[in-house]
CSV table of C-alpha atoms and ligand atoms in Angstrom, one decimal:
chain,number,residue,atom,x,y,z
A,1,MET,CA,0.0,0.0,0.0
A,2,LEU,CA,1.2,3.5,-0.8
A,3,ILE,CA,2.0,5.6,2.2
A,4,PRO,CA,-0.4,8.6,2.4
A,5,ALA,CA,1.1,12.1,2.5
A,6,PRO,CA,1.1,13.7,5.9
A,7,ALA,CA,-1.1,16.4,4.5
A,8,GLU,CA,-3.8,13.9,3.7
A,9,LEU,CA,-4.0,12.6,7.3
A,10,ALA,CA,-3.9,16.1,8.7
A,11,ARG,CA,-6.8,17.2,6.5
A,12,ARG,CA,-8.8,14.2,7.6
A,13,TYR,CA,-8.8,15.2,11.3
A,14,ARG,CA,-8.5,18.9,11.1
A,15,VAL,CA,-11.3,21.2,12.3
A,16,ILE,CA,-11.1,24.8,11.0
A,17,ASN,CA,-14.8,25.5,10.7
A,18,GLY,CA,-15.9,25.3,14.3
A,19,ALA,CA,-19.5,26.1,13.6
A,20,ARG,CA,-20.1,22.8,11.8
A,21,PHE,CA,-18.2,20.7,14.3
A,22,ARG,CA,-20.0,18.0,16.3
A,23,LEU,CA,-18.0,15.6,18.5
A,24,LYS,CA,-20.4,12.8,17.8
A,25,ASP,CA,-19.2,12.7,14.2
A,26,ILE,CA,-15.8,11.5,15.4
A,27,ASN,CA,-15.5,7.9,16.5
A,28,PRO,CA,-12.8,7.4,19.1
A,29,SER,CA,-12.0,4.0,17.8
A,30,ASP,CA,-11.7,5.1,14.1
A,31,GLN,CA,-8.6,3.5,12.5
A,32,TRP,CA,-9.3,4.8,8.9
A,33,GLY,CA,-10.6,1.3,8.0
A,34,LYS,CA,-7.4,-0.2,9.5
A,35,ARG,CA,-5.8,0.3,6.1
A,36,LEU,CA,-2.6,1.8,7.7
A,37,LYS,CA,-2.2,-0.9,10.3
A,38,PRO,CA,0.3,-3.1,8.2
A,39,ILE,CA,2.5,-0.1,7.3
A,40,ALA,CA,2.2,1.8,10.6
A,41,GLY,CA,5.6,0.8,11.9
A,42,GLU,CA,7.3,1.8,8.6
A,43,MET,CA,5.4,5.1,8.6
A,44,LEU,CA,6.4,6.0,12.2
A,45,LYS,CA,10.1,5.2,11.4
A,46,GLN,CA,10.1,7.2,8.2
A,47,GLY,CA,8.1,10.0,10.0
A,48,SER,CA,10.6,10.2,12.7
A,49,LYS,CA,13.4,10.6,10.2
A,50,ARG,CA,11.6,13.3,8.3
A,51,MET,CA,10.7,15.1,11.4
A,52,SER,CA,14.3,15.1,12.5
A,53,GLN,CA,15.5,16.6,9.2
A,54,LEU,CA,12.6,19.2,9.2
A,55,GLN,CA,13.4,20.2,12.8
A,56,GLU,CA,17.1,20.8,12.0
A,57,ARG,CA,16.1,23.3,9.3
A,58,LEU,CA,13.5,25.0,11.5
A,59,TYR,CA,16.2,25.4,14.2
A,60,ALA,CA,18.8,26.6,11.6
A,61,GLN,CA,16.5,29.1,10.0
A,62,ASP,CA,15.6,30.5,13.4
A,63,ARG,CA,12.4,32.4,12.3
A,64,TRP,CA,9.3,30.4,13.0
A,65,SER,CA,8.4,28.3,15.9
A,66,LEU,CA,5.9,25.5,16.4
A,67,LEU,CA,3.5,25.2,19.3
A,68,LEU,CA,1.8,21.9,19.8
A,69,ILE,CA,-1.0,21.9,22.4
A,70,PHE,CA,-2.3,18.6,23.8
A,71,GLN,CA,-5.6,18.3,25.5
A,72,ALA,CA,-7.5,15.2,26.5
A,73,MET,CA,-9.3,13.2,29.2
A,74,ASP,CA,-7.2,11.2,31.6
A,75,ALA,CA,-5.6,8.1,30.1
A,76,ALA,CA,-6.2,9.2,26.6
A,77,GLY,CA,-2.5,8.9,25.9
A,78,LYS,CA,-1.1,12.4,25.9
A,79,ASP,CA,2.2,11.4,27.6
A,80,GLY,CA,2.8,8.4,25.5
A,81,THR,CA,2.0,10.2,22.2
A,82,ILE,CA,4.3,13.1,23.1
A,83,LYS,CA,7.1,10.6,23.9
A,84,HIS,CA,6.7,8.5,20.7
A,85,VAL,CA,6.1,11.3,18.2
A,86,MET,CA,8.9,13.4,19.5
A,87,SER,CA,11.5,10.5,19.9
A,88,GLY,CA,13.3,11.6,16.7
A,89,VAL,CA,13.7,15.2,17.5
A,90,ASN,CA,16.8,16.9,18.8
A,91,PRO,CA,16.1,17.8,22.5
A,92,GLN,CA,18.1,21.0,22.1
A,93,GLY,CA,15.3,22.5,20.0
A,94,CYS,CA,12.2,21.1,21.7
A,95,GLU,CA,10.7,21.7,25.2
A,96,VAL,CA,7.6,20.1,26.8
A,97,HIS,CA,5.7,21.9,29.5
A,98,SER,CA,2.9,20.3,31.6
A,99,PHE,CA,0.2,22.5,33.2
A,100,LYS,CA,-1.4,21.3,36.3
A,101,ALA,CA,-3.6,23.2,38.8
A,102,PRO,CA,-2.3,26.7,39.1
A,103,SER,CA,-0.1,27.7,42.0
A,104,PRO,CA,-1.0,30.7,44.3
A,105,GLU,CA,1.6,32.8,42.3
A,106,GLU,CA,0.0,31.8,39.0
A,107,LEU,CA,-3.5,32.6,40.4
A,108,ASP,CA,-2.3,36.0,41.2
A,109,HIS,CA,-1.9,36.7,37.5
A,110,ASP,CA,-4.2,36.5,34.3
A,111,TYR,CA,-4.5,32.9,33.1
A,112,LEU,CA,-2.3,33.3,30.1
A,113,TRP,CA,0.6,34.5,32.1
A,114,ARG,CA,2.0,31.1,33.1
A,115,THR,CA,1.9,29.8,29.5
A,116,ALA,CA,3.2,33.0,27.8
A,117,ARG,CA,6.5,32.6,29.6
A,118,LEU,CA,6.9,29.2,28.2
A,119,LEU,CA,6.1,29.7,24.5
A,120,PRO,CA,8.7,28.2,22.2
A,121,ARG,CA,11.5,30.6,21.0
A,122,ARG,CA,12.1,31.0,17.3
A,123,GLY,CA,13.3,27.8,15.7
A,124,HIS,CA,12.1,25.7,18.5
A,125,ILE,CA,9.2,23.3,19.0
A,126,GLY,CA,7.2,23.8,22.1
A,127,ILE,CA,4.7,21.2,23.5
A,128,PHE,CA,2.0,22.1,26.0
A,129,ASN,CA,0.8,19.1,27.8
A,130,ARG,CA,-2.6,20.7,28.8
A,131,SER,CA,-2.7,24.5,28.4
A,132,TYR,CA,-4.8,27.6,28.9
A,133,TYR,CA,-7.7,25.6,27.4
A,134,GLU,CA,-8.1,24.1,30.9
A,135,GLU,CA,-9.7,27.4,31.7
A,136,THR,CA,-12.6,26.4,29.5
A,137,LEU,CA,-12.7,22.8,30.5
A,138,VAL,CA,-11.9,21.8,34.1
A,139,VAL,CA,-12.8,25.3,35.3
A,140,ARG,CA,-16.1,25.1,33.4
A,141,VAL,CA,-16.9,21.6,34.7
A,142,HIS,CA,-16.0,22.6,38.3
A,143,GLN,CA,-17.2,26.2,38.7
A,144,ASN,CA,-16.0,26.2,42.3
A,145,ILE,CA,-12.5,26.6,40.7
A,146,LEU,CA,-13.6,29.7,39.0
A,147,ALA,CA,-14.7,31.1,42.3
A,148,ARG,CA,-11.1,30.7,43.6
A,149,GLN,CA,-9.6,32.6,40.7
A,150,GLN,CA,-9.6,36.0,42.5
A,151,LEU,CA,-11.2,37.7,39.6
A,152,PRO,CA,-13.2,40.9,40.3
A,153,PRO,CA,-16.7,39.7,40.8
A,154,GLU,CA,-18.2,42.1,38.3
A,155,LEU,CA,-16.1,40.4,35.5
A,156,VAL,CA,-17.6,37.0,36.2
A,157,THR,CA,-20.7,36.9,34.2
A,158,ARG,CA,-22.7,34.4,32.1
A,159,ASP,CA,-20.6,35.5,29.2
A,160,ILE,CA,-17.4,34.3,30.7
A,161,TRP,CA,-16.8,31.3,28.5
A,162,ARG,CA,-17.6,33.2,25.3
A,163,GLU,CA,-15.2,35.9,26.4
A,164,ARG,CA,-12.5,33.3,27.1
A,165,PHE,CA,-12.9,31.8,23.6
A,166,GLU,CA,-12.8,35.3,22.1
A,167,ASP,CA,-9.5,36.2,24.1
A,168,ILE,CA,-7.9,32.8,23.2
A,169,ASN,CA,-8.6,33.3,19.6
A,170,ALA,CA,-7.3,36.8,19.6
A,171,TYR,CA,-4.1,35.6,21.5
A,172,GLU,CA,-3.6,32.8,19.0
A,173,ARG,CA,-4.0,35.0,16.0
A,174,TYR,CA,-1.5,37.4,17.6
A,175,LEU,CA,1.0,34.6,18.1
A,176,SER,CA,0.5,33.4,14.6
A,177,ARG,CA,1.4,36.9,13.4
A,178,GLN,CA,4.5,36.7,15.4
A,179,GLY,CA,5.6,33.5,13.6
A,180,VAL,CA,4.3,30.9,16.1
A,181,VAL,CA,2.7,28.1,14.1
A,182,ILE,CA,-0.1,26.5,16.3
A,183,ARG,CA,-1.5,23.0,16.1
A,184,LYS,CA,-4.0,21.9,18.8
A,185,PHE,CA,-4.7,18.2,19.5
A,186,PHE,CA,-7.7,16.8,21.3
A,187,LEU,CA,-7.0,13.0,21.9
A,188,HIS,CA,-10.5,11.7,21.8
A,189,VAL,CA,-10.8,8.5,24.0
A,190,SER,CA,-14.1,6.7,24.7
A,191,LYS,CA,-15.4,6.2,28.2
A,192,GLU,CA,-15.1,2.4,27.8
A,193,GLU,CA,-11.5,2.6,26.7
A,194,GLN,CA,-10.7,4.9,29.6
A,195,ARG,CA,-12.3,2.4,32.0
A,196,GLN,CA,-10.0,-0.4,30.6
A,197,ARG,CA,-6.9,1.7,30.8
A,198,PHE,CA,-7.7,2.6,34.4
A,199,LEU,CA,-8.1,-1.1,35.2
A,200,GLU,CA,-4.7,-1.8,33.6
A,201,ARG,CA,-3.1,0.9,35.7
A,202,ILE,CA,-4.5,-0.7,38.8
A,203,ASP,CA,-3.7,-4.2,37.8
A,204,GLU,CA,-0.2,-3.6,36.7
A,205,GLN,CA,2.3,-2.6,39.3
A,206,ASP,CA,4.5,-0.7,36.8
A,207,LYS,CA,1.5,1.5,35.9
A,208,HIS,CA,0.4,2.3,39.5
A,209,TRP,CA,2.3,5.6,39.3
A,210,LYS,CA,0.1,6.7,36.4
A,211,PHE,CA,-3.1,6.2,38.3
A,212,SER,CA,-4.6,8.8,40.7
A,213,PRO,CA,-8.0,8.0,42.4
A,214,ALA,CA,-8.9,11.6,41.5
A,215,ASP,CA,-9.0,10.6,37.9
A,216,VAL,CA,-12.0,8.4,38.7
A,217,GLY,CA,-13.7,11.3,40.3
A,218,GLU,CA,-13.2,13.2,37.0
A,219,ARG,CA,-14.6,10.2,35.1
A,220,ALA,CA,-17.9,10.9,36.8
A,221,HIS,CA,-18.1,14.1,34.8
A,222,PHE,CA,-17.2,12.5,31.5
A,223,ALA,CA,-20.3,13.8,29.7
A,224,ALA,CA,-19.8,17.4,31.1
A,225,TYR,CA,-16.3,17.3,29.8
A,226,LEU,CA,-17.3,16.1,26.4
A,227,ALA,CA,-19.7,18.9,26.2
A,228,ALA,CA,-17.1,21.5,27.2
A,229,TYR,CA,-14.7,20.0,24.7
A,230,GLU,CA,-17.2,20.3,21.9
A,231,ASP,CA,-18.1,23.9,22.7
A,232,MET,CA,-14.3,24.8,23.1
A,233,ILE,CA,-13.5,23.3,19.6
A,234,ARG,CA,-16.5,24.9,18.0
A,235,HIS,CA,-15.4,28.3,19.3
A,236,THR,CA,-11.6,28.1,18.9
A,237,ALA,CA,-10.9,26.1,15.8
A,238,THR,CA,-9.5,28.7,13.4
A,239,ASP,CA,-7.4,28.9,10.3
A,240,ALA,CA,-4.6,30.3,12.3
A,241,ALA,CA,-4.8,27.7,15.0
A,242,PRO,CA,-6.8,24.6,13.9
A,243,TRP,CA,-7.9,21.8,16.2
A,244,PHE,CA,-7.2,18.2,15.3
A,245,VAL,CA,-9.6,15.7,16.8
A,246,VAL,CA,-7.6,12.5,16.9
A,247,PRO,CA,-9.2,9.1,17.6
A,248,ALA,CA,-7.5,7.8,20.7
A,249,ASP,CA,-8.8,4.4,21.5
A,250,ARG,CA,-6.0,2.8,19.4
A,251,LYS,CA,-2.6,4.0,20.5
A,252,TRP,CA,-0.8,3.1,17.3
A,253,PHE,CA,-3.3,5.1,15.3
A,254,THR,CA,-3.2,8.2,17.5
A,255,ARG,CA,0.6,8.2,17.2
A,256,LEU,CA,0.5,7.9,13.5
A,257,VAL,CA,-2.0,10.7,13.0
A,258,VAL,CA,-0.3,13.1,15.4
A,259,SER,CA,3.1,12.4,13.8
A,260,ALA,CA,1.7,13.2,10.3
A,261,ILE,CA,0.1,16.4,11.5
A,262,VAL,CA,3.4,17.6,13.1
A,263,ILE,CA,5.3,16.8,9.9
A,264,ASP,CA,2.7,18.5,7.8
A,265,ALA,CA,2.9,21.6,10.1
A,266,ILE,CA,6.7,21.9,9.6
A,267,GLN,CA,6.5,21.2,5.9
A,268,SER,CA,4.0,24.0,5.6
A,269,ILE,CA,6.6,26.4,7.1
A,270,ASP,CA,9.1,25.0,4.5
A,271,PRO,CA,12.1,25.9,6.6
A,272,ARG,CA,15.4,26.4,4.7
A,273,TYR,CA,18.9,26.5,5.9
A,274,PRO,CA,20.1,30.2,5.9
A,275,ALA,CA,22.0,31.1,2.7
A,276,VAL,CA,25.6,32.1,3.3
A,277,ASP,CA,26.6,35.6,2.2
A,278,PRO,CA,28.8,35.2,-1.0
A,279,LYS,CA,31.5,37.2,0.7
A,280,VAL,CA,31.5,34.9,3.6
A,281,ALA,CA,31.6,31.9,1.3
A,282,ASP,CA,34.8,33.4,-0.2
A,283,ASP,CA,36.2,33.6,3.3
A,284,PHE,CA,35.3,29.8,3.8
A,285,LYS,CA,37.8,29.0,0.9
A,286,ARG,CA,40.6,31.1,2.4
A,287,ILE,CA,40.0,29.6,5.9
A,288,LYS,CA,39.8,26.1,4.5
A,289,ALA,CA,43.3,26.6,2.8
A,290,GLY,CA,44.7,27.9,6.1
A,291,LEU,CA,43.4,24.9,8.0
A,292,GLU,CA,44.7,22.5,5.5
A,293,ALA,CA,48.2,24.1,5.6
A,294,GLU,CA,48.2,23.6,9.3
A,295,ALA,CA,47.9,19.7,9.0
A,296,PRO,CA,50.7,17.8,10.7
A,297,ALA,CA,53.6,16.9,8.3
A,298,ARG,CA,52.7,13.1,8.3
A,299,LYS,CA,49.1,13.8,7.1
A,300,LYS,CA,50.3,16.2,4.4
A,301,LYS,CA,52.5,13.5,3.0
A,302,ALA,CA,49.8,10.9,3.2
A,303,LYS,CA,47.5,13.2,1.3
A,304,LYS,CA,50.1,13.6,-1.5
A,305,ARG,CA,50.3,9.9,-2.0
B,401,LIG,P1,-1.9,14.1,33.3
B,401,LIG,O1,-3.2,13.8,34.0
B,401,LIG,O2,-2.1,15.1,32.2
B,401,LIG,O3,-1.2,12.9,32.9
B,401,LIG,P2,-0.8,14.4,35.8
B,401,LIG,O4,-1.8,13.3,36.3
B,401,LIG,O5,0.6,14.2,36.0
B,401,LIG,O6,-1.0,14.7,34.3
B,401,LIG,P3,-2.3,16.1,37.5
B,401,LIG,O7,-1.5,16.2,38.8
B,401,LIG,O8,-3.4,15.2,37.3
B,401,LIG,O9,-1.2,15.7,36.4
B,401,LIG,O10,-2.5,17.5,37.1
B,401,LIG,C1,-3.4,17.8,36.0
B,401,LIG,C2,-4.6,18.4,36.6
B,401,LIG,O11,-4.5,19.8,36.7
B,401,LIG,C3,-5.8,18.1,35.7
B,401,LIG,O12,-6.8,17.5,36.4
B,401,LIG,C4,-6.1,19.4,35.2
B,401,LIG,O13,-7.5,19.5,34.9
B,401,LIG,C5,-5.7,20.4,36.2
B,401,LIG,N1,-5.5,21.7,35.8
B,401,LIG,C6,-4.7,22.1,34.7
B,401,LIG,N2,-4.9,23.4,34.4
B,401,LIG,C7,-5.8,23.8,35.4
B,401,LIG,C8,-6.3,25.2,35.6
B,401,LIG,N3,-6.0,26.2,35.0
B,401,LIG,N4,-7.2,25.2,36.7
B,401,LIG,C9,-7.5,24.2,37.4
B,401,LIG,N5,-7.0,22.9,37.2
B,401,LIG,C10,-6.1,22.8,36.2
B,402,LIG,MG1,-4.0,13.4,36.0
């Protein structure tokens, strides 16, 4: 089977027109008819090589950056996906940041503050494992969190979620105009698959560390979370910062799709190695001649032979 172009996979799972988006149209166990299963290993291997080449050029060009935002329910596979997809990239040009419940210092600022300081610098790939989108998810599902945010009460109105969407859209448009290419992933896992993964985490000692009893508490709000996710995607899927709703019941498939989307994103930047000034190129010849003349006598002789 022919390996599909990354752009084709990206297009399939991209949401840019939020108004028409409905979460029920996406099946968490979709595997695109399983057609990619036999070549998944080869695709991931080639993908990782391609990503590594592209990242090197992104880094050398030092103009654009790539921000990858991951959101999902517990046990959807954010950590594993990040680990696998990024396994080929040079750690020097890539940073991962996880956002948990905000600290008192963070709560003393606007909600974008803590993420703004950690945006990727030019030439880098930045990964947010959860993000400011939690402000429209966990905070919406548990409104007591909102009450603890120290906001002036007159600013907390019925419009708060719409206002947050608006502000996030404006912020992401601003970032995109600054050369930050944004790709947002919702790893869409089903409630049943989550149940099985929780059971695995309890049954296998090596996975105990991944399990927190609080996650089961959140599971009780699964439907409320899905509603919040749907509304969030409907309001914040834009051309400048599209959402990708990635089926997450099959780990191999999630990884394949995310990897293709990341490759497609860097390809769309089309990063190039910076051209060397012709004058500097002339200098290279002179410097090279000098370095060669410095070779120890034995090597010079060996070269003559
Ligand atoms: P993960 O669950 O992503 O693998 P983790 O289990 O290591 O990560 P937790 O200690 O569970 O991390 O922290 C993540 C928790 O922090 C999530 O429940 C998330 O909803 C919560 N969180 C993130 N951002 C916010 C926020 N702005 N306000 C309140 N809670 C938040
Ligand atoms: Mg957790």
